[in-house]
PDB file of C-alpha atoms in Angstrom:
ATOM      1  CA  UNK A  62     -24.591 -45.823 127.173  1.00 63.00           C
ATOM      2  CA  UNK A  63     -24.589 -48.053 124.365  1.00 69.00           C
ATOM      3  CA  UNK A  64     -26.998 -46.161 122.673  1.00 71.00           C
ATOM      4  CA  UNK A  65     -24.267 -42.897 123.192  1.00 68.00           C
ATOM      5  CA  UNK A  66     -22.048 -45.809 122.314  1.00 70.00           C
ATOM      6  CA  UNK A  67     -23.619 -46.430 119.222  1.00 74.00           C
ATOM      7  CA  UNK A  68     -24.626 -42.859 118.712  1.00 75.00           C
ATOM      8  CA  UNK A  69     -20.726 -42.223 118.935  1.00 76.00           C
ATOM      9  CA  UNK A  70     -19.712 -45.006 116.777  1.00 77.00           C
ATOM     10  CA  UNK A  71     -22.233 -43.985 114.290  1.00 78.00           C
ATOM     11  CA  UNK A  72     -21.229 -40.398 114.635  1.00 75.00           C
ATOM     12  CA  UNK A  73     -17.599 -41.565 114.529  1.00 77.00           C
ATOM     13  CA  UNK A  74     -18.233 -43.479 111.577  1.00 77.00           C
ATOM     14  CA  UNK A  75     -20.472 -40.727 109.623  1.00 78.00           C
ATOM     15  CA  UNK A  76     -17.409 -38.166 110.549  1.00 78.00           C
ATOM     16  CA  UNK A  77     -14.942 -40.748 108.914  1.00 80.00           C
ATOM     17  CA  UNK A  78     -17.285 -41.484 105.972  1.00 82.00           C
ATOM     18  CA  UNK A  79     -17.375 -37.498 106.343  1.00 80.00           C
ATOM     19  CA  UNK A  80     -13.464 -37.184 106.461  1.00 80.00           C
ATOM     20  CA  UNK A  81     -13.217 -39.998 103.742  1.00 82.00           C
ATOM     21  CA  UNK A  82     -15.182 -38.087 101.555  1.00 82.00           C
ATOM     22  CA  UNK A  83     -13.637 -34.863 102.417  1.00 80.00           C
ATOM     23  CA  UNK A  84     -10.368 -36.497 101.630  1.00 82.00           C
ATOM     24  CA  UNK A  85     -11.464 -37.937  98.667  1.00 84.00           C
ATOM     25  CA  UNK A  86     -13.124 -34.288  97.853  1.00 81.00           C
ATOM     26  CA  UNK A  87     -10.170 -33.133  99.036  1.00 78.00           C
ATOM     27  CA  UNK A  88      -7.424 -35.407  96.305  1.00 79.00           C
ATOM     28  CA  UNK A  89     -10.030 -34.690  93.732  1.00 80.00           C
ATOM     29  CA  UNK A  90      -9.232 -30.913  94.492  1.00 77.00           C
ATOM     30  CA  UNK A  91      -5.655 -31.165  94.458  1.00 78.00           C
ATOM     31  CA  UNK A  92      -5.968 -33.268  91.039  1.00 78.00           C
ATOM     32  CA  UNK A  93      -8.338 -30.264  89.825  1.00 76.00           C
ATOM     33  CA  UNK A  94      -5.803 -27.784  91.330  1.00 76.00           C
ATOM     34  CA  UNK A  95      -3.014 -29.779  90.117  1.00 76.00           C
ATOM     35  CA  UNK A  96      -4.523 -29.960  86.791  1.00 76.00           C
ATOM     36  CA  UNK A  97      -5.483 -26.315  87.173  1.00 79.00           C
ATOM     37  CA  UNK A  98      -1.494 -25.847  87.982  1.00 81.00           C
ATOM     38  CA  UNK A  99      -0.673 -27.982  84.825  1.00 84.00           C
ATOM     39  CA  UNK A 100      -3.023 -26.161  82.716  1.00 81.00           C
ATOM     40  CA  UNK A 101      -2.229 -22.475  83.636  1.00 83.00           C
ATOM     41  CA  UNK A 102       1.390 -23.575  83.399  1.00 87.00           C
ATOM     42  CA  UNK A 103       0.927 -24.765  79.851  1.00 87.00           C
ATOM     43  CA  UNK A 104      -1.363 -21.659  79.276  1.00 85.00           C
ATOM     44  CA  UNK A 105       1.197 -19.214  80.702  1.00 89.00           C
ATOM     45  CA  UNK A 106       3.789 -21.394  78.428  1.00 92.00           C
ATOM     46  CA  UNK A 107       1.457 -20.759  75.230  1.00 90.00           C
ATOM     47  CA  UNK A 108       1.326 -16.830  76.146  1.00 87.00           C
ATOM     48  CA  UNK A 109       4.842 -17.023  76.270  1.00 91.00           C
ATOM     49  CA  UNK A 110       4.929 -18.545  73.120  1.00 91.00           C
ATOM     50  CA  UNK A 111       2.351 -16.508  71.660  1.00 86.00           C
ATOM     51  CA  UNK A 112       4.060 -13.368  72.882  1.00 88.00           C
ATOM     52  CA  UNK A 113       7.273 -14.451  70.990  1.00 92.00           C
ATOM     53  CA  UNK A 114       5.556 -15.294  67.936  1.00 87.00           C
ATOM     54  CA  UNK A 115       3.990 -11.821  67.862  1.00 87.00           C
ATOM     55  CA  UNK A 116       7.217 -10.609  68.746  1.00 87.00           C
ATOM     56  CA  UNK A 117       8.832 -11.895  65.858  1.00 86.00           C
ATOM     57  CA  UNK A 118       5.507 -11.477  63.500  1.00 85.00           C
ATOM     58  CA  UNK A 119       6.171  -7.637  64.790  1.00 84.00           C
ATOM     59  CA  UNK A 120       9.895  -8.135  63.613  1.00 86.00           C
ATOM     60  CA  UNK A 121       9.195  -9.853  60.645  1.00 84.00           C
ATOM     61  CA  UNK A 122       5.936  -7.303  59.614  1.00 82.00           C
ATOM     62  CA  UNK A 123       8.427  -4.392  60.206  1.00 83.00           C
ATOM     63  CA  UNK A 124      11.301  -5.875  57.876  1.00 85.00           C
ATOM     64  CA  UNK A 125       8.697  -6.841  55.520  1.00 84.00           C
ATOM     65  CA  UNK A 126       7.007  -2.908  55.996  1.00 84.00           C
ATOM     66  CA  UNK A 127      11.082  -1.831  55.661  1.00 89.00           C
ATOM     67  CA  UNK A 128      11.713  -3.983  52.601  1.00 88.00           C
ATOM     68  CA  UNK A 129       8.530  -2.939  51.369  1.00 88.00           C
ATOM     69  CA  UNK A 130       9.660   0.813  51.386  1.00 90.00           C
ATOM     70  CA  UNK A 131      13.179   0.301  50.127  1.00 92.00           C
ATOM     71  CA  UNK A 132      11.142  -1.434  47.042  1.00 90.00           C
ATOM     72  CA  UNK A 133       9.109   1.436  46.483  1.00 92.00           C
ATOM     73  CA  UNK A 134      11.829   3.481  46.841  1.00 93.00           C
ATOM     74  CA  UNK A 135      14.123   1.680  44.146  1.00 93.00           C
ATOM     75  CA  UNK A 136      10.581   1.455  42.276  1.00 93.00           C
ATOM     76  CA  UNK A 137       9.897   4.927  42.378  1.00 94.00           C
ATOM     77  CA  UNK A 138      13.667   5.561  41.413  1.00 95.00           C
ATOM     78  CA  UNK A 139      13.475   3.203  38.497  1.00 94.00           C
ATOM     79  CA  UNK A 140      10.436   4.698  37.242  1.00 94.00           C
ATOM     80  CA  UNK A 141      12.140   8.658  37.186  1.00 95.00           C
ATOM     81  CA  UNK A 142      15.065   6.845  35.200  1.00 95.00           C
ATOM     82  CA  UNK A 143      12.519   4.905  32.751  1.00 93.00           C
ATOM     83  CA  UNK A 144      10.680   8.219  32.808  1.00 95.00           C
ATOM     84  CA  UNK A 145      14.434  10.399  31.983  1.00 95.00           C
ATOM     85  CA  UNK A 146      14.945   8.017  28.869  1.00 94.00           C
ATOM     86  CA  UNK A 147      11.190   7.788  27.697  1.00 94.00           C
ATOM     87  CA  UNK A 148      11.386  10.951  27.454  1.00 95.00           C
ATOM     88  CA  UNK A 149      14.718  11.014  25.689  1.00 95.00           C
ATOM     89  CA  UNK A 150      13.675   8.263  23.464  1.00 93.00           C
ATOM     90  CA  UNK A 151      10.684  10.504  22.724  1.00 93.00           C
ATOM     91  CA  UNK A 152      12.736  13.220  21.657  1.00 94.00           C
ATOM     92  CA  UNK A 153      14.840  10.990  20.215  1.00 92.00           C
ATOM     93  CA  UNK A 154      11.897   9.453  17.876  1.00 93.00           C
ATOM     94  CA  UNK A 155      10.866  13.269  17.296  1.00 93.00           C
ATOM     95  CA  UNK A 156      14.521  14.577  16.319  1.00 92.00           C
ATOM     96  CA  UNK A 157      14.104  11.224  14.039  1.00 92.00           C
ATOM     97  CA  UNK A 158      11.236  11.587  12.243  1.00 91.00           C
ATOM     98  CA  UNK A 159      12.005  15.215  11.517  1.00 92.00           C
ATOM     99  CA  UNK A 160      15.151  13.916  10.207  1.00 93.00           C
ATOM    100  CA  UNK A 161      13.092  12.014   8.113  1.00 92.00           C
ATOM    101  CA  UNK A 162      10.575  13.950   6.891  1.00 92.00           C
ATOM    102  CA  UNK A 163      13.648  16.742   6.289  1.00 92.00           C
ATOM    103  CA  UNK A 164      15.239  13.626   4.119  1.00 90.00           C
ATOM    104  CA  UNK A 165      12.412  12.823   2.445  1.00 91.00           C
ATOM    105  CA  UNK A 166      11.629  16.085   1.825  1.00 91.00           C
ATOM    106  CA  UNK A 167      15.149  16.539  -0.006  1.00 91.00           C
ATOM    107  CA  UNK A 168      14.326  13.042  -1.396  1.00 89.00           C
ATOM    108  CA  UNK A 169      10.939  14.623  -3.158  1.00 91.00           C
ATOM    109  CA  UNK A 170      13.281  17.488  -3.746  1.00 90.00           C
ATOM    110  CA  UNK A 171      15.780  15.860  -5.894  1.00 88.00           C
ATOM    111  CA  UNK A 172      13.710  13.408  -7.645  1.00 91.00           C
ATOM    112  CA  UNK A 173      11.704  16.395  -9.140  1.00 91.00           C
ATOM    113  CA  UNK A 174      15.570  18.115  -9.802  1.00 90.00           C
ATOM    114  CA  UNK A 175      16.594  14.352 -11.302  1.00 89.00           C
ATOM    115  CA  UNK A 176      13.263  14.319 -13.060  1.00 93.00           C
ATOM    116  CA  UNK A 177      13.965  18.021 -14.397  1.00 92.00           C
ATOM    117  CA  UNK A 178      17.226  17.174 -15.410  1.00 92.00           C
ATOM    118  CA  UNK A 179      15.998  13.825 -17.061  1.00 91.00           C
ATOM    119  CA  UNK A 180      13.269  16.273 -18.834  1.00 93.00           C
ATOM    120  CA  UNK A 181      16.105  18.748 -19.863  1.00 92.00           C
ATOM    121  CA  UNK A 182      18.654  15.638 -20.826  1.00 92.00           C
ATOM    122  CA  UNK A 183      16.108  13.732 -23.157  1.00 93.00           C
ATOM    123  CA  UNK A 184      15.116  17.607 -24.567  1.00 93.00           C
ATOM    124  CA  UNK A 185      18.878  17.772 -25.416  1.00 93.00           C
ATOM    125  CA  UNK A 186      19.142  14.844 -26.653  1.00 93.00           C
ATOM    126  CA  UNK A 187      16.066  15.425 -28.892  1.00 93.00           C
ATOM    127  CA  UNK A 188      17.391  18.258 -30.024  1.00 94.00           C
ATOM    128  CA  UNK A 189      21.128  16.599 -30.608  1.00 93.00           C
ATOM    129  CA  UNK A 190      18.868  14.087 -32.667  1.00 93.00           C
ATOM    130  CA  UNK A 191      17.541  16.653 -34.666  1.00 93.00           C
ATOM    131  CA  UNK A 192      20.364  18.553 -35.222  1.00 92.00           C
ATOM    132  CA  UNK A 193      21.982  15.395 -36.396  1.00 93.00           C
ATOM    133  CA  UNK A 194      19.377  14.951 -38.953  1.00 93.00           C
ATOM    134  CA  UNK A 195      19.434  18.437 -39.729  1.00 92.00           C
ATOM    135  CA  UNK A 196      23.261  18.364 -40.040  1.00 90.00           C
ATOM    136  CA  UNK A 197      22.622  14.861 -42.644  1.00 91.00           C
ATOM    137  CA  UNK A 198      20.142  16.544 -44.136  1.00 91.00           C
ATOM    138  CA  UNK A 199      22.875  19.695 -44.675  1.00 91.00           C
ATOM    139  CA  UNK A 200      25.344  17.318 -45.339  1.00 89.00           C
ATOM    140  CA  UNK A 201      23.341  15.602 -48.405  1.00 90.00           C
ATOM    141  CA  UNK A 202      22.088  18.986 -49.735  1.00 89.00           C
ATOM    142  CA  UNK A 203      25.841  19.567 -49.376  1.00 88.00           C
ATOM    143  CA  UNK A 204      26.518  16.535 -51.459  1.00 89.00           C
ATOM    144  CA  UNK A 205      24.000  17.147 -53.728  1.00 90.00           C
ATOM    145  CA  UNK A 206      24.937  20.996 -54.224  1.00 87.00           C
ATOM    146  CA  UNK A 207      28.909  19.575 -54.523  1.00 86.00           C
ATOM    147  CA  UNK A 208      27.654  17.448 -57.538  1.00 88.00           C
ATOM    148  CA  UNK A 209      26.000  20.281 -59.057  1.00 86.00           C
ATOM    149  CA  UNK A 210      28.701  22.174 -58.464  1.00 84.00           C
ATOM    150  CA  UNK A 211      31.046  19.969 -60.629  1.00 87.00           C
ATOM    151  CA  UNK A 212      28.006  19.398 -62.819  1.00 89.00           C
ATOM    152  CA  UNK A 213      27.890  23.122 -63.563  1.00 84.00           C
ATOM    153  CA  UNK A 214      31.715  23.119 -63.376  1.00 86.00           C
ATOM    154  CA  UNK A 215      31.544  20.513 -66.556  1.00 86.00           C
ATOM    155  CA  UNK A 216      29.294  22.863 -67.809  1.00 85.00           C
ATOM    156  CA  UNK A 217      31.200  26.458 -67.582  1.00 82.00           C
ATOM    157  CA  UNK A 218      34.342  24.385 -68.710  1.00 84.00           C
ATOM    158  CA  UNK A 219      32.381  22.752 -71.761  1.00 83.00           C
ATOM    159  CA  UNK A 220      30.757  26.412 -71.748  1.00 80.00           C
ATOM    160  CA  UNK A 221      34.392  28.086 -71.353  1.00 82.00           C
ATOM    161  CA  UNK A 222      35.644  25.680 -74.023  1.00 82.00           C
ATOM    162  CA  UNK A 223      32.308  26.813 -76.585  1.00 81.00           C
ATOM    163  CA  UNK A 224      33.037  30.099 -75.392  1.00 79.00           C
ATOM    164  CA  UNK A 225      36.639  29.987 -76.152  1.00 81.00           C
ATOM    165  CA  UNK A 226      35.886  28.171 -79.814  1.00 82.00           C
ATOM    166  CA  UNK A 227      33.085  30.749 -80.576  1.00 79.00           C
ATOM    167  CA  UNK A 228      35.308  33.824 -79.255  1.00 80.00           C
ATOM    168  CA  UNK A 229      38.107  32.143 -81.353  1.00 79.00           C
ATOM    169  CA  UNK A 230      35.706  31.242 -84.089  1.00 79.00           C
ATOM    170  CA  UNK A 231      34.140  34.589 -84.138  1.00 78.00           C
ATOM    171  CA  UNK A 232      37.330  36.334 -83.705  1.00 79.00           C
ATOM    172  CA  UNK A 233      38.905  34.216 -86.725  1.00 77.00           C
ATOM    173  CA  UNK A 234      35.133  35.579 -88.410  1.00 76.00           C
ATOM    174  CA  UNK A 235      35.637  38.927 -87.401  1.00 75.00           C
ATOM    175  CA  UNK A 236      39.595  38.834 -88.527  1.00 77.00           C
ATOM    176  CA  UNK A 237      38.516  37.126 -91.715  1.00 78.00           C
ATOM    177  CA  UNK A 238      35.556  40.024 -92.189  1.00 77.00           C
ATOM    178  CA  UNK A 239      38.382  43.387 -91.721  1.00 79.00           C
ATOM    179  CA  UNK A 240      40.218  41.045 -94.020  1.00 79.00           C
ATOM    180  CA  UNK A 241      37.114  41.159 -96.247  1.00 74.00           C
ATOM    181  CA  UNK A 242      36.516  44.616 -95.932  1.00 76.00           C
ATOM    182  CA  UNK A 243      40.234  45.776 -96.228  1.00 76.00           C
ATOM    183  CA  UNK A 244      40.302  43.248 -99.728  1.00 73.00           C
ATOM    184  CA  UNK A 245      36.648  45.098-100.886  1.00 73.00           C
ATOM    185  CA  UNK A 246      37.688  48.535 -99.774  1.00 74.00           C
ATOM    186  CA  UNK A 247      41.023  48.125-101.941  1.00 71.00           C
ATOM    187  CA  UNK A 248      38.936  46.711-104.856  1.00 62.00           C
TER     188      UNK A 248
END
């Protein structure tokens, strides 16, 4: 009996080392579940928080994606309009430069006319020149032929005069002779 005894006592006391253990085995669990319980809660709280932040990465992706388009949309809007007035500043620049040429071309135009004209002017005035010397050269033969002229006028007059004195002379000669004959025809 004492050895049942002791066999009981040592059974009792191996099934409450047993139960001890259990128990202990048994808190450690319900830490490691409680822990378990702690750490899926904080997992299921970072899901949570996960699944907002894609939520709003989603929202903020698809304003971004929206923004995006209504930029290239303005963009592509703003290029047709820089496009529109390139191309009327390029027609602009050729209307220009036609413009210019068409002036220049007048330019060329009238500087040859201006140059003609200059030609034609100093010509003119060439000719003006030498008609001017021509016309002092007239004038001076004119002055020179004038004094002749009243040279030669002295001259008939003196001439004139002779004339007149010889005409009288002779006359008086030729009086005097009929007077000569008529006196030796009476005699």
């Amino acid at each position: 009996i004492s050895s049942i005894i002791k066999e009981r006592e040592d059974t009792e006391a191996t099934m409450e080392l047993q139960i001890s253990e259990t128990k202990k085995e048994l808190d450690t669990s319900k830490q490691g579940y409680s822990l378990t319980i702690n750490h899926m809660n904080t997992l299921e709280q970072k899901i949570i928080q996960l699944e907002k932040t894609v939520i709003d990465i989603t929202a903020a992706s698809g304003r971004h994606v929206k923004a995006k388009q209504e930029l290239s949309r303005c963009l592509d809007k703003e290029k047709l309009v820089f496009e529109i007035e390139l191309k009327k500043a390029q027609m602009t620049v050729v209307a220009s430069t036609a413009k210019v040429e068409k002036i220049e071309l007048m330019n060329k135009s009238l500087s040859s006319a201006l140059k003609e004209k200059d030609n034609a002017v100093a010509q003119m005035e060439r000719k003006i020149a030498e008609r001017e010397n021509e016309g002092a050269a007239v004038k001076m033969e004119l002055q020179q032929a004038g004094s002749h002229v009243k040279n030669l006028t002295g001259k008939i007059a003196d001439l004139e005069h002779v004339v007149t004195e010889t005409t009288a002379s002779a006359t008086l000669h030729a009086h005097s002779k009929k007077e000569l004959d008529l006196v030796l025809q009476e005699k």
